[in-house]
PDB file of C-alpha atoms in Angstrom:
ATOM      1  CA  MET Q 167     117.059 188.572 155.652  1.00  0.00           C
ATOM      2  CA  ALA Q 168     116.684 187.730 159.265  1.00  0.00           C
ATOM      3  CA  ALA Q 169     115.136 184.477 158.348  1.00  0.00           C
ATOM      4  CA  SER Q 170     117.776 183.428 156.193  1.00  0.00           C
ATOM      5  CA  LEU Q 171     120.519 184.013 158.909  1.00  0.00           C
ATOM      6  CA  THR Q 172     118.597 182.074 161.147  1.00  0.00           C
ATOM      7  CA  VAL Q 173     118.395 178.993 158.772  1.00  0.00           C
ATOM      8  CA  SER Q 174     122.154 179.457 158.192  1.00  0.00           C
ATOM      9  CA  ARG Q 175     123.035 179.523 161.869  1.00  0.00           C
ATOM     10  CA  LEU Q 176     120.928 176.320 162.442  1.00  0.00           C
ATOM     11  CA  LEU Q 177     123.016 174.559 159.523  1.00  0.00           C
ATOM     12  CA  THR Q 178     126.179 175.550 160.884  1.00  0.00           C
ATOM     13  CA  ALA Q 179     125.357 174.746 164.424  1.00  0.00           C
ATOM     14  CA  PRO Q 180     127.966 172.810 166.279  1.00  0.00           C
ATOM     15  CA  LYS Q 181     127.288 169.046 166.715  1.00  0.00           C
ATOM     16  CA  SER Q 182     127.044 169.358 170.445  1.00  0.00           C
ATOM     17  CA  LEU Q 183     123.608 171.034 169.925  1.00  0.00           C
ATOM     18  CA  SER Q 184     122.159 168.367 168.097  1.00  0.00           C
ATOM     19  CA  PHE Q 185     119.138 166.195 169.338  1.00  0.00           C
ATOM     20  CA  SER Q 186     118.601 162.643 168.515  1.00  0.00           C
ATOM     21  CA  THR Q 187     115.204 160.817 169.108  1.00  0.00           C
ATOM     22  CA  THR Q 188     117.008 157.235 169.293  1.00  0.00           C
ATOM     23  CA  THR Q 189     117.936 155.749 172.796  1.00  0.00           C
ATOM     24  CA  ALA Q 190     121.153 154.343 173.694  1.00  0.00           C
ATOM     25  CA  ALA Q 191     121.347 150.716 172.942  1.00  0.00           C
ATOM     26  CA  ALA Q 192     120.933 148.402 175.978  1.00  0.00           C
ATOM     27  CA  PRO Q 193     123.971 146.118 176.958  1.00  0.00           C
ATOM     28  CA  PRO Q 194     123.989 142.826 174.913  1.00  0.00           C
ATOM     29  CA  LYS Q 195     122.581 139.794 176.771  1.00  0.00           C
ATOM     30  CA  THR Q 196     124.969 137.034 177.554  1.00  0.00           C
ATOM     31  CA  SER Q 197     123.884 133.458 178.164  1.00  0.00           C
ATOM     32  CA  LEU Q 198     124.422 132.003 181.463  1.00  0.00           C
ATOM     33  CA  PHE Q 199     126.410 129.352 179.795  1.00  0.00           C
ATOM     34  CA  SER Q 200     128.175 131.744 177.338  1.00  0.00           C
ATOM     35  CA  PRO Q 201     132.104 131.838 177.775  1.00  0.00           C
ATOM     36  CA  LYS Q 202     131.929 135.503 177.748  1.00  0.00           C
ATOM     37  CA  SER Q 203     129.724 135.435 181.035  1.00  0.00           C
ATOM     38  CA  LEU Q 204     132.625 133.757 182.934  1.00  0.00           C
ATOM     39  CA  SER Q 205     135.112 136.418 184.031  1.00  0.00           C
ATOM     40  CA  SER Q 206     138.733 135.466 183.994  1.00  0.00           C
ATOM     41  CA  LYS Q 207     138.801 136.691 187.556  1.00  0.00           C
ATOM     42  CA  SER Q 208     135.955 134.539 188.809  1.00  0.00           C
ATOM     43  CA  SER Q 209     136.648 131.352 190.369  1.00  0.00           C
ATOM     44  CA  TYR Q 210     134.390 128.195 189.967  1.00  0.00           C
ATOM     45  CA  THR Q 211     134.172 125.520 192.643  1.00  0.00           C
ATOM     46  CA  PRO Q 212     132.476 122.385 191.455  1.00  0.00           C
ATOM     47  CA  LEU Q 213     129.969 121.005 193.751  1.00  0.00           C
ATOM     48  CA  PRO Q 214     131.001 117.641 195.310  1.00  0.00           C
ATOM     49  CA  LEU Q 215     129.428 114.521 194.233  1.00  0.00           C
ATOM     50  CA  LYS Q 216     127.732 112.282 196.826  1.00  0.00           C
ATOM     51  CA  HIS Q 217     129.123 108.729 196.616  1.00  0.00           C
ATOM     52  CA  SER Q 218     126.893 106.046 198.670  1.00  0.00           C
ATOM     53  CA  PRO Q 219     129.304 103.627 200.479  1.00  0.00           C
ATOM     54  CA  HIS Q 220     126.803 100.949 199.265  1.00  0.00           C
ATOM     55  CA  PRO Q 221     125.531 101.561 195.786  1.00  0.00           C
ATOM     56  CA  LYS Q 222     122.775  99.757 194.675  1.00  0.00           C
ATOM     57  CA  PRO Q 223     123.458  96.809 192.120  1.00  0.00           C
ATOM     58  CA  LEU Q 224     121.967  96.759 188.700  1.00  0.00           C
ATOM     59  CA  LEU Q 225     118.902  94.630 188.465  1.00  0.00           C
ATOM     60  CA  ARG Q 226     120.103  91.219 187.409  1.00  0.00           C
ATOM     61  CA  PHE Q 227     118.065  87.827 187.121  1.00  0.00           C
ATOM     62  CA  SER Q 228     119.761  84.817 188.751  1.00  0.00           C
ATOM     63  CA  THR Q 229     119.145  81.336 189.653  1.00  0.00           C
ATOM     64  CA  THR Q 230     119.908  82.095 193.310  1.00  0.00           C
ATOM     65  CA  ALA Q 231     117.552  83.577 195.830  1.00  0.00           C
ATOM     66  CA  ALA Q 232     117.954  85.262 199.099  1.00  0.00           C
ATOM     67  CA  LYS Q 233     114.639  84.017 200.240  1.00  0.00           C
ATOM     68  CA  PRO Q 234     114.058  80.705 201.910  1.00  0.00           C
ATOM     69  CA  ILE Q 235     113.346  77.936 199.579  1.00  0.00           C
ATOM     70  CA  SER Q 236     109.571  77.524 198.947  1.00  0.00           C
ATOM     71  CA  ALA Q 237     107.081  76.616 196.478  1.00  0.00           C
ATOM     72  CA  ALA Q 238     103.134  76.760 196.153  1.00  0.00           C
ATOM     73  CA  ILE Q 239     102.854  73.156 197.203  1.00  0.00           C
ATOM     74  CA  ALA Q 240     103.760  71.790 200.643  1.00  0.00           C
ATOM     75  CA  VAL Q 241     103.783  68.691 202.798  1.00  0.00           C
ATOM     76  CA  GLY Q 242      99.912  67.859 203.331  1.00  0.00           C
ATOM     77  CA  ASP Q 243      98.876  69.415 200.142  1.00  0.00           C
ATOM     78  CA  LYS Q 244      96.943  67.643 197.613  1.00  0.00           C
ATOM     79  CA  LEU Q 245      99.051  67.599 194.140  1.00  0.00           C
ATOM     80  CA  PRO Q 246      97.293  69.663 191.444  1.00  0.00           C
ATOM     81  CA  GLU Q 247      95.889  67.937 188.404  1.00  0.00           C
ATOM     82  CA  ALA Q 248      97.955  67.897 185.340  1.00  0.00           C
ATOM     83  CA  THR Q 249      98.305  65.872 182.150  1.00  0.00           C
ATOM     84  CA  LEU Q 250     101.946  64.709 181.423  1.00  0.00           C
ATOM     85  CA  ALA Q 251     103.033  62.765 177.936  1.00  0.00           C
ATOM     86  CA  TYR Q 252     105.327  60.250 176.862  1.00  0.00           C
ATOM     87  CA  LEU Q 253     106.120  58.304 173.842  1.00  0.00           C
ATOM     88  CA  ASP Q 254     105.530  54.538 173.750  1.00  0.00           C
ATOM     89  CA  ALA Q 255     107.467  51.779 172.267  1.00  0.00           C
ATOM     90  CA  ALA Q 256     105.846  52.392 168.835  1.00  0.00           C
ATOM     91  CA  GLY Q 257     106.530  56.241 169.057  1.00  0.00           C
ATOM     92  CA  ASP Q 258     102.858  57.112 169.508  1.00  0.00           C
ATOM     93  CA  VAL Q 259     102.098  59.994 172.103  1.00  0.00           C
ATOM     94  CA  GLN Q 260     100.631  58.819 175.331  1.00  0.00           C
ATOM     95  CA  THR Q 261      99.275  60.812 178.148  1.00  0.00           C
ATOM     96  CA  VAL Q 262      98.649  60.246 181.954  1.00  0.00           C
ATOM     97  CA  THR Q 263      97.173  62.414 184.773  1.00  0.00           C
ATOM     98  CA  VAL Q 264      98.938  63.248 188.069  1.00  0.00           C
ATOM     99  CA  SER Q 265      95.891  61.638 189.772  1.00  0.00           C
ATOM    100  CA  GLU Q 266      96.351  58.513 187.662  1.00  0.00           C
ATOM    101  CA  LEU Q 267      99.979  58.168 188.941  1.00  0.00           C
ATOM    102  CA  THR Q 268      99.361  58.611 192.587  1.00  0.00           C
ATOM    103  CA  LYS Q 269      95.634  57.630 193.258  1.00  0.00           C
ATOM    104  CA  SER Q 270      95.362  55.028 196.166  1.00  0.00           C
ATOM    105  CA  LYS Q 271      99.329  54.151 196.012  1.00  0.00           C
ATOM    106  CA  LYS Q 272     102.645  55.508 197.064  1.00  0.00           C
ATOM    107  CA  ALA Q 273     104.539  57.409 194.197  1.00  0.00           C
ATOM    108  CA  VAL Q 274     107.840  59.299 193.771  1.00  0.00           C
ATOM    109  CA  LEU Q 275     107.992  62.048 191.614  1.00  0.00           C
ATOM    110  CA  PHE Q 276     111.197  64.042 190.922  1.00  0.00           C
ATOM    111  CA  ALA Q 277     111.953  66.779 188.435  1.00  0.00           C
ATOM    112  CA  VAL Q 278     115.039  67.760 186.580  1.00  0.00           C
ATOM    113  CA  PRO Q 279     115.902  71.096 184.933  1.00  0.00           C
ATOM    114  CA  GLY Q 280     116.433  69.170 181.518  1.00  0.00           C
ATOM    115  CA  ALA Q 281     117.200  66.251 179.746  1.00  0.00           C
ATOM    116  CA  PHE Q 282     120.723  65.612 178.736  1.00  0.00           C
ATOM    117  CA  THR Q 283     122.213  67.965 181.316  1.00  0.00           C
ATOM    118  CA  PRO Q 284     124.931  66.661 183.149  1.00  0.00           C
ATOM    119  CA  THR Q 285     123.907  66.163 186.702  1.00  0.00           C
ATOM    120  CA  CYS Q 286     120.595  65.179 185.736  1.00  0.00           C
ATOM    121  CA  SER Q 287     121.994  62.280 183.291  1.00  0.00           C
ATOM    122  CA  GLN Q 288     124.854  61.213 185.449  1.00  0.00           C
ATOM    123  CA  LYS Q 289     123.540  61.414 189.033  1.00  0.00           C
ATOM    124  CA  HIS Q 290     119.913  62.191 189.468  1.00  0.00           C
ATOM    125  CA  VAL Q 291     118.071  59.828 187.111  1.00  0.00           C
ATOM    126  CA  PRO Q 292     120.656  57.045 187.428  1.00  0.00           C
ATOM    127  CA  GLY Q 293     120.263  56.909 191.146  1.00  0.00           C
ATOM    128  CA  PHE Q 294     116.396  56.367 191.076  1.00  0.00           C
ATOM    129  CA  VAL Q 295     117.154  53.934 188.327  1.00  0.00           C
ATOM    130  CA  GLU Q 296     119.567  52.092 190.676  1.00  0.00           C
ATOM    131  CA  LYS Q 297     117.438  52.332 193.918  1.00  0.00           C
ATOM    132  CA  SER Q 298     114.035  51.516 192.009  1.00  0.00           C
ATOM    133  CA  GLY Q 299     113.979  47.982 193.257  1.00  0.00           C
ATOM    134  CA  GLU Q 300     114.590  49.216 197.016  1.00  0.00           C
ATOM    135  CA  LEU Q 301     111.894  51.745 196.665  1.00  0.00           C
ATOM    136  CA  LYS Q 302     109.374  49.240 195.236  1.00  0.00           C
ATOM    137  CA  ALA Q 303     110.120  47.091 198.175  1.00  0.00           C
ATOM    138  CA  LYS Q 304     109.186  50.034 200.551  1.00  0.00           C
ATOM    139  CA  GLY Q 305     105.649  50.157 199.041  1.00  0.00           C
ATOM    140  CA  VAL Q 306     106.523  52.653 196.160  1.00  0.00           C
ATOM    141  CA  GLU Q 307     104.532  51.623 193.053  1.00  0.00           C
ATOM    142  CA  THR Q 308     105.357  54.755 190.773  1.00  0.00           C
ATOM    143  CA  ILE Q 309     108.775  56.186 190.114  1.00  0.00           C
ATOM    144  CA  ALA Q 310     108.453  59.181 187.485  1.00  0.00           C
ATOM    145  CA  CYS Q 311     110.778  61.851 186.400  1.00  0.00           C
ATOM    146  CA  ILE Q 312     109.160  65.063 185.335  1.00  0.00           C
ATOM    147  CA  ALA Q 313     110.779  67.547 182.962  1.00  0.00           C
ATOM    148  CA  VAL Q 314     110.016  70.614 181.060  1.00  0.00           C
ATOM    149  CA  ASN Q 315     111.063  68.971 177.724  1.00  0.00           C
ATOM    150  CA  ASP Q 316     109.090  67.724 174.673  1.00  0.00           C
ATOM    151  CA  VAL Q 317     108.018  64.098 174.438  1.00  0.00           C
ATOM    152  CA  PHE Q 318     110.726  63.518 171.613  1.00  0.00           C
ATOM    153  CA  VAL Q 319     113.669  64.720 173.495  1.00  0.00           C
ATOM    154  CA  LEU Q 320     112.811  62.401 176.664  1.00  0.00           C
ATOM    155  CA  LYS Q 321     112.235  59.463 174.326  1.00  0.00           C
ATOM    156  CA  ALA Q 322     115.983  60.191 172.989  1.00  0.00           C
ATOM    157  CA  TRP Q 323     117.243  60.812 176.352  1.00  0.00           C
ATOM    158  CA  LYS Q 324     115.709  57.458 177.735  1.00  0.00           C
ATOM    159  CA  GLU Q 325     117.640  55.535 175.040  1.00  0.00           C
ATOM    160  CA  ASN Q 326     120.826  57.561 175.795  1.00  0.00           C
ATOM    161  CA  LEU Q 327     120.724  56.596 179.381  1.00  0.00           C
ATOM    162  CA  ASN Q 328     119.654  52.832 178.434  1.00  0.00           C
ATOM    163  CA  ILE Q 329     116.873  52.424 180.995  1.00  0.00           C
ATOM    164  CA  GLY Q 330     113.602  50.489 180.816  1.00  0.00           C
ATOM    165  CA  ASP Q 331     110.686  51.300 182.744  1.00  0.00           C
ATOM    166  CA  GLU Q 332     112.138  51.314 186.395  1.00  0.00           C
ATOM    167  CA  VAL Q 333     111.594  55.178 186.021  1.00  0.00           C
ATOM    168  CA  LEU Q 334     109.117  56.879 183.723  1.00  0.00           C
ATOM    169  CA  LEU Q 335     110.369  60.024 181.787  1.00  0.00           C
ATOM    170  CA  LEU Q 336     107.334  62.230 181.683  1.00  0.00           C
ATOM    171  CA  SER Q 337     106.971  65.578 179.646  1.00  0.00           C
ATOM    172  CA  ASP Q 338     105.759  68.626 181.201  1.00  0.00           C
ATOM    173  CA  GLY Q 339     106.356  70.391 178.165  1.00  0.00           C
ATOM    174  CA  ASN Q 340     104.570  73.499 178.541  1.00  0.00           C
ATOM    175  CA  GLY Q 341     105.362  73.695 182.417  1.00  0.00           C
ATOM    176  CA  ASP Q 342     101.689  73.475 183.439  1.00  0.00           C
ATOM    177  CA  PHE Q 343     102.413  71.141 186.155  1.00  0.00           C
ATOM    178  CA  THR Q 344     105.410  72.908 187.058  1.00  0.00           C
ATOM    179  CA  ARG Q 345     103.839  76.105 187.562  1.00  0.00           C
ATOM    180  CA  ALA Q 346     100.926  74.815 189.484  1.00  0.00           C
ATOM    181  CA  ILE Q 347     103.412  73.463 192.340  1.00  0.00           C
ATOM    182  CA  GLY Q 348     105.559  76.963 191.993  1.00  0.00           C
ATOM    183  CA  ALA Q 349     108.758  75.261 190.923  1.00  0.00           C
ATOM    184  CA  GLU Q 350     109.779  77.311 187.971  1.00  0.00           C
ATOM    185  CA  LEU Q 351     113.313  77.848 187.325  1.00  0.00           C
ATOM    186  CA  ASP Q 352     113.952  80.671 185.077  1.00  0.00           C
ATOM    187  CA  LEU Q 353     117.231  80.250 183.178  1.00  0.00           C
ATOM    188  CA  SER Q 354     116.518  82.707 180.445  1.00  0.00           C
ATOM    189  CA  ASP Q 355     119.451  84.823 181.461  1.00  0.00           C
ATOM    190  CA  LYS Q 356     121.800  82.074 180.613  1.00  0.00           C
ATOM    191  CA  PRO Q 357     123.504  81.699 177.218  1.00  0.00           C
ATOM    192  CA  VAL Q 358     122.720  78.039 176.972  1.00  0.00           C
ATOM    193  CA  GLY Q 359     118.992  78.508 175.895  1.00  0.00           C
ATOM    194  CA  LEU Q 360     117.080  76.657 178.605  1.00  0.00           C
ATOM    195  CA  GLY Q 361     114.508  79.316 179.076  1.00  0.00           C
ATOM    196  CA  VAL Q 362     112.162  78.452 181.994  1.00  0.00           C
ATOM    197  CA  ARG Q 363     112.470  74.839 183.354  1.00  0.00           C
ATOM    198  CA  SER Q 364     111.606  73.173 186.561  1.00  0.00           C
ATOM    199  CA  ARG Q 365     113.639  73.359 189.771  1.00  0.00           C
ATOM    200  CA  ARG Q 366     115.182  70.092 190.983  1.00  0.00           C
ATOM    201  CA  TYR Q 367     113.138  68.156 193.572  1.00  0.00           C
ATOM    202  CA  SER Q 368     111.714  64.844 194.577  1.00  0.00           C
ATOM    203  CA  LEU Q 369     108.649  64.137 196.630  1.00  0.00           C
ATOM    204  CA  LEU Q 370     106.795  61.294 197.961  1.00  0.00           C
ATOM    205  CA  ALA Q 371     103.011  61.347 197.645  1.00  0.00           C
ATOM    206  CA  GLU Q 372     100.532  58.739 199.212  1.00  0.00           C
ATOM    207  CA  ASP Q 373      97.046  58.799 197.383  1.00  0.00           C
ATOM    208  CA  GLY Q 374      98.005  62.145 195.936  1.00  0.00           C
ATOM    209  CA  VAL Q 375      98.787  63.818 199.063  1.00  0.00           C
ATOM    210  CA  VAL Q 376     102.476  65.216 199.550  1.00  0.00           C
ATOM    211  CA  LYS Q 377     104.222  63.529 202.402  1.00  0.00           C
ATOM    212  CA  VAL Q 378     107.573  64.551 201.790  1.00  0.00           C
ATOM    213  CA  LEU Q 379     109.166  67.195 199.507  1.00  0.00           C
ATOM    214  CA  ASN Q 380     112.668  67.768 198.983  1.00  0.00           C
ATOM    215  CA  LEU Q 381     112.881  71.130 197.010  1.00  0.00           C
ATOM    216  CA  GLU Q 382     116.396  72.090 195.936  1.00  0.00           C
ATOM    217  CA  GLU Q 383     117.753  75.624 195.098  1.00  0.00           C
ATOM    218  CA  GLY Q 384     117.711  75.961 191.339  1.00  0.00           C
ATOM    219  CA  GLY Q 385     119.364  73.133 189.748  1.00  0.00           C
ATOM    220  CA  ALA Q 386     121.392  71.984 192.992  1.00  0.00           C
ATOM    221  CA  PHE Q 387     121.490  68.412 193.793  1.00  0.00           C
ATOM    222  CA  THR Q 388     121.879  67.832 197.659  1.00  0.00           C
ATOM    223  CA  SER Q 389     118.821  66.559 199.054  1.00  0.00           C
ATOM    224  CA  SER Q 390     116.419  65.287 196.138  1.00  0.00           C
ATOM    225  CA  GLY Q 391     118.136  61.812 195.375  1.00  0.00           C
ATOM    226  CA  ALA Q 392     116.815  58.432 195.694  1.00  0.00           C
ATOM    227  CA  GLU Q 393     118.853  58.030 198.766  1.00  0.00           C
ATOM    228  CA  ASP Q 394     116.853  60.880 200.393  1.00  0.00           C
ATOM    229  CA  ILE Q 395     113.627  59.473 199.858  1.00  0.00           C
ATOM    230  CA  LEU Q 396     114.600  55.870 201.012  1.00  0.00           C
ATOM    231  CA  LYS Q 397     115.590  57.504 204.360  1.00  0.00           C
ATOM    232  CA  VAL Q 398     111.956  58.436 205.054  1.00  0.00           C
ATOM    233  CA  LEU Q 399     110.234  55.397 203.878  1.00  0.00           C
TER     234      LEU Q 399
END
């Protein structure tokens, strides 16, 4: 009778006397970037962005350079050997070396960025054609224009200019001679599709040694004409 009374009291015990083995749930975690983690009472002050008064420009390729005009070749140097090409009257490919053009003689070599381009066609080559007699009267035996173009383009250009043998138009098609003297002109960032060509220059060589070098900035035409060579002869 006493046992049943005890059980009855336990069953009817108030809820405040009950015991639980479960622990209170931890408060939910909130993300640092969750909207709930930002209180409406808190203030947000963005960090100021630092602006440089002289921002660095994007990397670009240009035909202009900040450094002084220079090349791998200089006055007093021996011209590097290279093979140049042209088409003869029969349309056959002929080759000539730089040493053959310059050995034991005075030779004028000048370069253009490209056949059929405006300044090269209207001023540079015609100027040397016009002054070829005066240059030869001063002892120049060879006058040659070098271009990073193929022999077929140069033959068509010669016919278009209607010139004879006053000036040789020679192909440095792969740019070997141009690279050897450090006169490359990278025009690959231009939309006309010229790629890597030659900077404009004129030089006077005696027995293969550079006596005068007029190297232009890119394709400019200010100091590499026939008149500039005549002044120093």
